[in-house]
């Protein structure tokens, strides 16, 4: 009986975790185009109109080798400075968790 009491909450949690990790690139794209292109560039090459003049330059997603998902999540949510990166990378506390995962999913399509 004890194990049932433990397993039950885990079973309930699983769909929540699976959903959180599964971002929708199609939903992330409009957010990226509205908020991120100015620095990271439309193709994710880091050559957006503002990105061009920054130092260090925005990460070129198109070159691949992105940080692990959990790190990307923290950087988008808390910003570059809080993660030891450039302060030019803003924090986006206004996005829901799902929106951040959607953005990550979209960024990954640019890395291919
Ligand atoms: C004002 C310019 C600017 C804007 C706008 C901006 N970024 Fe950035 N971003 C940067 C810079 C600069 C870096 C690189 C920081 C460094 O390497 O020190 C960066 C780094 C990142 C990284 C880290 C990549 C890695 O592999 O570690 C992620 C993820 C990221 N940005 C996502 C986003 C998303 C998503 C948006 C839009 C919601 C966005 N950025 C908007 C400037 C910007």
Tab-separated table of C-alpha atoms and ligand atoms in Angstrom:
chain	number	residue	atom	x	y	z
A	1	UNK	CA	0.000	0.000	0.000
A	2	UNK	CA	2.817	2.357	0.813
A	3	UNK	CA	4.208	2.189	-2.712
A	4	UNK	CA	0.800	2.975	-4.202
A	5	UNK	CA	0.646	6.118	-2.114
A	6	UNK	CA	4.023	7.134	-3.517
A	7	UNK	CA	3.430	6.138	-7.122
A	8	UNK	CA	0.083	7.815	-7.525
A	9	UNK	CA	1.358	11.421	-7.324
A	10	UNK	CA	4.211	10.499	-9.688
A	11	UNK	CA	1.781	9.212	-12.296
A	12	UNK	CA	-0.155	12.444	-12.021
A	13	UNK	CA	3.002	14.497	-12.468
A	14	UNK	CA	4.272	12.714	-15.571
A	15	UNK	CA	2.017	14.381	-18.155
A	16	UNK	CA	2.839	17.762	-16.626
A	17	UNK	CA	6.593	17.171	-16.982
A	18	UNK	CA	6.234	15.749	-20.475
A	19	UNK	CA	4.232	18.770	-21.574
A	20	UNK	CA	6.679	21.230	-20.052
A	21	UNK	CA	9.596	19.718	-21.939
A	22	UNK	CA	7.719	19.582	-25.233
A	23	UNK	CA	7.800	23.071	-26.662
A	24	UNK	CA	5.973	23.870	-29.877
A	25	UNK	CA	8.281	25.490	-32.400
A	26	UNK	CA	5.290	26.840	-34.320
A	27	UNK	CA	4.141	28.726	-31.215
A	28	UNK	CA	7.646	29.957	-30.421
A	29	UNK	CA	8.251	31.413	-33.883
A	30	UNK	CA	5.962	34.486	-33.605
A	31	UNK	CA	7.406	35.316	-30.162
A	32	UNK	CA	10.945	34.964	-31.512
A	33	UNK	CA	10.155	37.158	-34.516
A	34	UNK	CA	8.617	39.822	-32.276
A	35	UNK	CA	11.172	39.868	-29.442
A	36	UNK	CA	14.421	38.169	-30.358
A	37	UNK	CA	15.096	38.851	-34.063
A	38	UNK	CA	16.353	42.359	-33.346
A	39	UNK	CA	19.474	40.822	-31.779
A	40	UNK	CA	19.630	37.147	-32.734
A	41	UNK	CA	18.600	37.701	-36.369
A	42	UNK	CA	15.809	36.141	-38.411
A	43	UNK	CA	17.826	33.019	-39.203
A	44	UNK	CA	19.390	32.901	-35.724
A	45	UNK	CA	22.804	33.981	-37.012
A	46	UNK	CA	23.246	36.725	-34.392
A	47	UNK	CA	23.135	39.440	-37.056
A	48	UNK	CA	19.978	41.285	-36.044
A	49	UNK	CA	20.048	45.092	-36.480
A	50	UNK	CA	20.907	45.608	-32.801
A	51	UNK	CA	22.855	42.373	-32.396
A	52	UNK	CA	25.427	43.506	-34.973
A	53	UNK	CA	26.738	46.245	-32.713
A	54	UNK	CA	26.855	44.258	-29.469
A	55	UNK	CA	29.929	42.875	-27.787
A	56	UNK	CA	29.862	40.004	-27.073
A	57	UNK	CA	27.620	39.243	-30.035
A	58	UNK	CA	24.333	37.417	-29.485
A	59	UNK	CA	24.732	33.682	-29.670
A	60	UNK	CA	24.395	32.431	-33.245
A	61	UNK	CA	21.819	29.696	-32.805
A	62	UNK	CA	22.353	28.718	-36.442
A	63	UNK	CA	25.855	27.469	-35.597
A	64	UNK	CA	24.382	24.794	-33.345
A	65	UNK	CA	26.029	23.597	-30.118
A	66	UNK	CA	23.394	25.192	-27.909
A	67	UNK	CA	23.505	24.910	-24.128
A	68	UNK	CA	21.400	22.166	-22.499
A	69	UNK	CA	17.635	22.848	-22.378
A	70	UNK	CA	17.571	23.652	-18.659
A	71	UNK	CA	20.328	26.253	-19.167
A	72	UNK	CA	18.553	27.823	-22.146
A	73	UNK	CA	15.421	28.028	-20.025
A	74	UNK	CA	17.251	29.839	-17.206
A	75	UNK	CA	18.939	32.253	-19.605
A	76	UNK	CA	15.660	33.241	-21.271
A	77	UNK	CA	13.786	33.526	-17.977
A	78	UNK	CA	16.490	35.257	-15.882
A	79	UNK	CA	18.625	36.923	-18.545
A	80	UNK	CA	22.294	36.752	-19.470
A	81	UNK	CA	23.716	38.614	-16.495
A	82	UNK	CA	22.165	36.234	-13.928
A	83	UNK	CA	23.773	33.361	-15.823
A	84	UNK	CA	27.279	34.746	-16.225
A	85	UNK	CA	26.627	35.932	-19.797
A	86	UNK	CA	26.265	39.345	-21.366
A	87	UNK	CA	23.802	41.743	-19.707
A	88	UNK	CA	22.572	42.559	-23.222
A	89	UNK	CA	20.670	39.278	-23.124
A	90	UNK	CA	17.484	40.473	-21.434
A	91	UNK	CA	15.407	38.547	-18.901
A	92	UNK	CA	11.900	37.591	-19.972
A	93	UNK	CA	9.993	36.955	-16.719
A	94	UNK	CA	6.724	37.787	-18.497
A	95	UNK	CA	6.718	34.582	-20.540
A	96	UNK	CA	4.921	31.500	-19.245
A	97	UNK	CA	6.971	28.311	-18.862
A	98	UNK	CA	5.231	26.969	-21.955
A	99	UNK	CA	6.204	30.055	-23.977
A	100	UNK	CA	9.851	29.649	-22.933
A	101	UNK	CA	9.796	25.977	-23.995
A	102	UNK	CA	8.148	27.023	-27.285
A	103	UNK	CA	10.967	29.522	-27.858
A	104	UNK	CA	13.580	26.855	-27.121
A	105	UNK	CA	11.890	24.494	-29.572
A	106	UNK	CA	11.970	27.213	-32.243
A	107	UNK	CA	15.607	28.151	-31.572
A	108	UNK	CA	16.506	24.499	-32.105
A	109	UNK	CA	14.942	24.534	-35.559
A	110	UNK	CA	17.301	27.421	-36.419
A	111	UNK	CA	20.292	25.392	-35.230
A	112	UNK	CA	19.763	22.766	-37.913
B	1	LIG	C1	19.241	43.161	-26.888
B	1	LIG	C2	19.738	41.999	-27.575
B	1	LIG	C3	19.112	40.644	-27.318
B	1	LIG	C4	17.773	40.299	-27.382
B	1	LIG	C5	16.583	41.198	-27.695
B	1	LIG	C6	17.712	38.882	-27.104
B	1	LIG	N1	18.960	38.379	-26.877
B	1	LIG	FE1	19.429	36.429	-26.424
B	1	LIG	N2	21.404	36.932	-26.271
B	1	LIG	C7	21.929	38.187	-26.502
B	1	LIG	C8	23.363	38.138	-26.309
B	1	LIG	C9	24.310	39.325	-26.473
B	1	LIG	C10	23.673	36.807	-25.955
B	1	LIG	C11	25.048	36.207	-25.719
B	1	LIG	C12	25.483	36.369	-24.307
B	1	LIG	C13	26.911	35.910	-24.105
B	1	LIG	O1	27.384	35.040	-24.864
B	1	LIG	O2	27.524	36.436	-23.172
B	1	LIG	C14	22.417	36.070	-25.932
B	1	LIG	C15	22.304	34.741	-25.592
B	1	LIG	C16	21.130	34.015	-25.640
B	1	LIG	C17	21.008	32.612	-25.294
B	1	LIG	C18	22.122	31.695	-24.827
B	1	LIG	C19	22.454	30.647	-25.860
B	1	LIG	C20	23.360	29.563	-25.331
B	1	LIG	O3	23.555	28.565	-26.045
B	1	LIG	O4	23.883	29.673	-24.220
B	1	LIG	C21	19.690	32.290	-25.475
B	1	LIG	C22	19.031	30.933	-25.276
B	1	LIG	C23	19.002	33.479	-25.928
B	1	LIG	N3	19.911	34.516	-26.005
B	1	LIG	C24	17.658	33.528	-26.225
B	1	LIG	C25	16.968	34.690	-26.543
B	1	LIG	C26	15.548	34.722	-26.773
B	1	LIG	C27	14.636	33.516	-26.776
B	1	LIG	C28	15.230	36.024	-27.002
B	1	LIG	C29	13.862	36.626	-27.255
B	1	LIG	C30	12.811	36.300	-26.305
B	1	LIG	C31	16.455	36.793	-26.920
B	1	LIG	N4	17.485	35.945	-26.650
B	1	LIG	C32	16.536	38.160	-27.093
B	1	LIG	C33	21.226	39.323	-26.857
B	1	LIG	C34	19.845	39.411	-27.004
